[in-house]
Short mmCIF file of C-alpha atoms in Angstrom, two decimals:
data_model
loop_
_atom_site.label_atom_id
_atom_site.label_comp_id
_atom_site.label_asym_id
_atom_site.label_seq_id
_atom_site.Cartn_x
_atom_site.Cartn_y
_atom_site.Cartn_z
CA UNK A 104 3.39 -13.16 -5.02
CA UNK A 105 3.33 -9.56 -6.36
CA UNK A 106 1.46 -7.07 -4.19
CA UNK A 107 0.99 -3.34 -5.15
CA UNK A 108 -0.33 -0.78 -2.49
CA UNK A 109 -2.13 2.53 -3.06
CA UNK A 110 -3.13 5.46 -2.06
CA UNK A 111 -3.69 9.37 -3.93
CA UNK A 112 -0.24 10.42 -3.68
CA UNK A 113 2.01 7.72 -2.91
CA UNK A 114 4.13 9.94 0.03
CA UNK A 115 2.16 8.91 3.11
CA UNK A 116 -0.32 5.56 3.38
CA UNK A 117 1.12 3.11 0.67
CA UNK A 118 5.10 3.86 1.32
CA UNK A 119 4.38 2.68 4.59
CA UNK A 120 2.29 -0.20 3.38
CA UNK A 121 4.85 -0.85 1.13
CA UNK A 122 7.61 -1.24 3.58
CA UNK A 123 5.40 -3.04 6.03
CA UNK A 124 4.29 -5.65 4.08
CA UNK A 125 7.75 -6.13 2.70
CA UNK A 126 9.34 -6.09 5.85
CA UNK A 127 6.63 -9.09 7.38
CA UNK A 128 6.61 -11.20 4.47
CA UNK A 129 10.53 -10.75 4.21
CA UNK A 130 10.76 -12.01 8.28
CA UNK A 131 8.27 -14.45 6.53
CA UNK A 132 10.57 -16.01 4.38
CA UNK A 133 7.93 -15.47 1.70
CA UNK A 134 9.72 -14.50 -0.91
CA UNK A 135 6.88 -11.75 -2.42
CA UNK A 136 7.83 -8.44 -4.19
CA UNK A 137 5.83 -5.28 -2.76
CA UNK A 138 5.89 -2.29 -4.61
CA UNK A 139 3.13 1.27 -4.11
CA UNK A 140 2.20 3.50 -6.24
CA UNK A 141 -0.81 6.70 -5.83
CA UNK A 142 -3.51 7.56 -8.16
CA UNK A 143 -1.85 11.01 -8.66
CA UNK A 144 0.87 12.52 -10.04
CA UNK A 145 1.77 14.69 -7.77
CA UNK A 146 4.21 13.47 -5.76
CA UNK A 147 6.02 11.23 -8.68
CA UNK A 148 9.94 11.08 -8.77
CA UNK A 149 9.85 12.13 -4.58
CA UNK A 150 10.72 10.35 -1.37
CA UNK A 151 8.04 9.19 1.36
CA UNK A 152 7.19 11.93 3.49
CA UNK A 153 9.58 12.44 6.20
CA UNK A 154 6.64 11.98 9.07
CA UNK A 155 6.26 8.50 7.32
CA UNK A 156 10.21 7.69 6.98
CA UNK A 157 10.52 8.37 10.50
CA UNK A 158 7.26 6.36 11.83
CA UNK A 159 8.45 3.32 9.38
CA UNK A 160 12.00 3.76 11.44
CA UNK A 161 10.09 3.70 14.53
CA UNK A 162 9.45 0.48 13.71
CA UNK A 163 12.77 -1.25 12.51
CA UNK A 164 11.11 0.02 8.79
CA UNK A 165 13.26 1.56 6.17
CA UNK A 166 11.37 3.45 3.56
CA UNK A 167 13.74 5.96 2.94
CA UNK A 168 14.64 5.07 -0.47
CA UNK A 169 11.43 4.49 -1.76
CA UNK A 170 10.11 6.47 -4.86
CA UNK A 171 6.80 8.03 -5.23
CA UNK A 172 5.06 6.76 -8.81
CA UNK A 173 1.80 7.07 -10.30
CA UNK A 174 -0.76 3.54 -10.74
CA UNK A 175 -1.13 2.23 -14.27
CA UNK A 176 -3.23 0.55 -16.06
CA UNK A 177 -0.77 -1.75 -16.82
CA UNK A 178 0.18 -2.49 -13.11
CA UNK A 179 -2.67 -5.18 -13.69
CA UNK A 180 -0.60 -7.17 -15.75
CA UNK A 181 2.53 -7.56 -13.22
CA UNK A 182 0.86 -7.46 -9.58
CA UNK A 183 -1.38 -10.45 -8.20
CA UNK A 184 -3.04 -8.27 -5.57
CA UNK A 185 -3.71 -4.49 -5.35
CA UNK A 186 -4.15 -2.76 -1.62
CA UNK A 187 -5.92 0.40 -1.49
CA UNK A 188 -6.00 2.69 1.32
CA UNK A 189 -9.50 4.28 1.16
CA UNK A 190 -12.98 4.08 -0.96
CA UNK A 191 -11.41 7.16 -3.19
CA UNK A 192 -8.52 5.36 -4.43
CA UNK A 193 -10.73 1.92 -4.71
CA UNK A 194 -13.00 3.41 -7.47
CA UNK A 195 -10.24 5.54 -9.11
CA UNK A 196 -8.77 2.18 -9.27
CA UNK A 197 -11.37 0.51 -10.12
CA UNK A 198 -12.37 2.70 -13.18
CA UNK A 199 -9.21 1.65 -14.94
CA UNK A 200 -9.79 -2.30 -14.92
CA UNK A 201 -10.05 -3.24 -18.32
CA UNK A 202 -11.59 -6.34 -17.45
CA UNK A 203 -13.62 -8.33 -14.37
CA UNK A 204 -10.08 -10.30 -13.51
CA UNK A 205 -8.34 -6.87 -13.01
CA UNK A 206 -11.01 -5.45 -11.12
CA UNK A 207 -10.74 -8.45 -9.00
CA UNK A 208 -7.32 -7.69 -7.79
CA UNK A 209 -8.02 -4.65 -6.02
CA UNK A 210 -9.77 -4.65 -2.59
CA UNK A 211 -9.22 -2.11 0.45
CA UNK A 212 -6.39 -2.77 2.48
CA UNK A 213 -8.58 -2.95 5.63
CA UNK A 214 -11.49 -5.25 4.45
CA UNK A 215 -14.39 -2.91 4.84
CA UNK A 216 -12.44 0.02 6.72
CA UNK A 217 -10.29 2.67 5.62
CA UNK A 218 -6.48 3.75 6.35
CA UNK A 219 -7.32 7.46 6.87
CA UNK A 220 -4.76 9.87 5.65
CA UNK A 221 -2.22 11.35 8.18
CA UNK A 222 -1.47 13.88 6.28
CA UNK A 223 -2.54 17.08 7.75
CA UNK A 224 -2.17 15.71 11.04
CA UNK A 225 1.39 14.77 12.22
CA UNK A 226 0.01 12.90 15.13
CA UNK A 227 -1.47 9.98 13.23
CA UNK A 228 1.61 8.92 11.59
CA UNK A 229 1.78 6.47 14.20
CA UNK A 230 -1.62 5.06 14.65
CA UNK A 231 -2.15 5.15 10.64
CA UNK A 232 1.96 2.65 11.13
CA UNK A 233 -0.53 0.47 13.45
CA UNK A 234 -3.98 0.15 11.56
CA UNK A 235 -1.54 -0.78 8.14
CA UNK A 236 0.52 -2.98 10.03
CA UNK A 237 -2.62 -5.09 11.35
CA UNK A 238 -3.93 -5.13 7.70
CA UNK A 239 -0.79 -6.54 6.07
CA UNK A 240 -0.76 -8.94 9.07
CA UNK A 241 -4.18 -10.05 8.45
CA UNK A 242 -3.69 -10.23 4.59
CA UNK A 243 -0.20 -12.18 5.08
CA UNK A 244 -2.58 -14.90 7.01
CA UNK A 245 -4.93 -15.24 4.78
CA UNK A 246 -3.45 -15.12 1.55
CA UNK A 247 -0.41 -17.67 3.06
CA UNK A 248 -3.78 -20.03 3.76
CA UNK A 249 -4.83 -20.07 0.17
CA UNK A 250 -0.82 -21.05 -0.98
#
């Protein structure tokens, strides 16, 4: 299983999803390959925000080494699942399917709700750690279901 998580600039909401979901399905024994990307540029060639580092680390995380990129079009053709944080990123997305099986692939991280993004407030690192954290668990359950 290859799972890609988004978000606009790849520093905050999908480094942490990132490193979540790799660390559950890794405790899983799952064997899937979780990488993140944002739908701008940015950001591209950095590390994670520090507020995010250190609320990943909060929580036996490490997404220290992580490096911000930019989503491609031809991120379709390696990842089984795309994970976006909020209704932004879904169409931006969305608009560069080239076909109804891509489009497919992509579906908010939170079912109907959004991640918001911490970043101009350094006190929702941590809740924003929680509300991911319950969405990868929720996605590990049901996607493990359908295996």
């Amino acid at each position: 299983m290859k799972i890609l998580m988004v978000c606009l600039g790849n520093i905050c909401r999908s480094p942490l999803a990132e490193g979540i979901m790799q660390h559950l399905s890794d405790e899983q024994g799952l064997n899937w390959t979780v990488d993140s990307a944002g739908t701008g540029s940015w950001h591209v060639g950095e590390g994670p925000d520090k507020r995010s580092v250190r609320a990943a680390r909060n929580h036996g995380v490490d997404i220290s080494k992580q490096v911000c990129r930019q989503f491609k079009t031809k991120d379709f053709d390696h990842f089984d699942h795309v994970f976006v944080m909020d209704k932004n990123n879904l169409n931006d997305v969305l608009n560069m399917a080239r076909n109804d099986e891509e489009a497919q692939k992509v579906k908010l991280l939170l079912g109907d709700k959004i991640v918001p993004d911490p970043y101009y407030d350094d006190a929702q690192f941590e809740p924003v750690f929680e509300l991911i954290e319950g969405g990868c668990k929720d996605i590990i359950k049901e996607l493990r279901e359908k295996i």
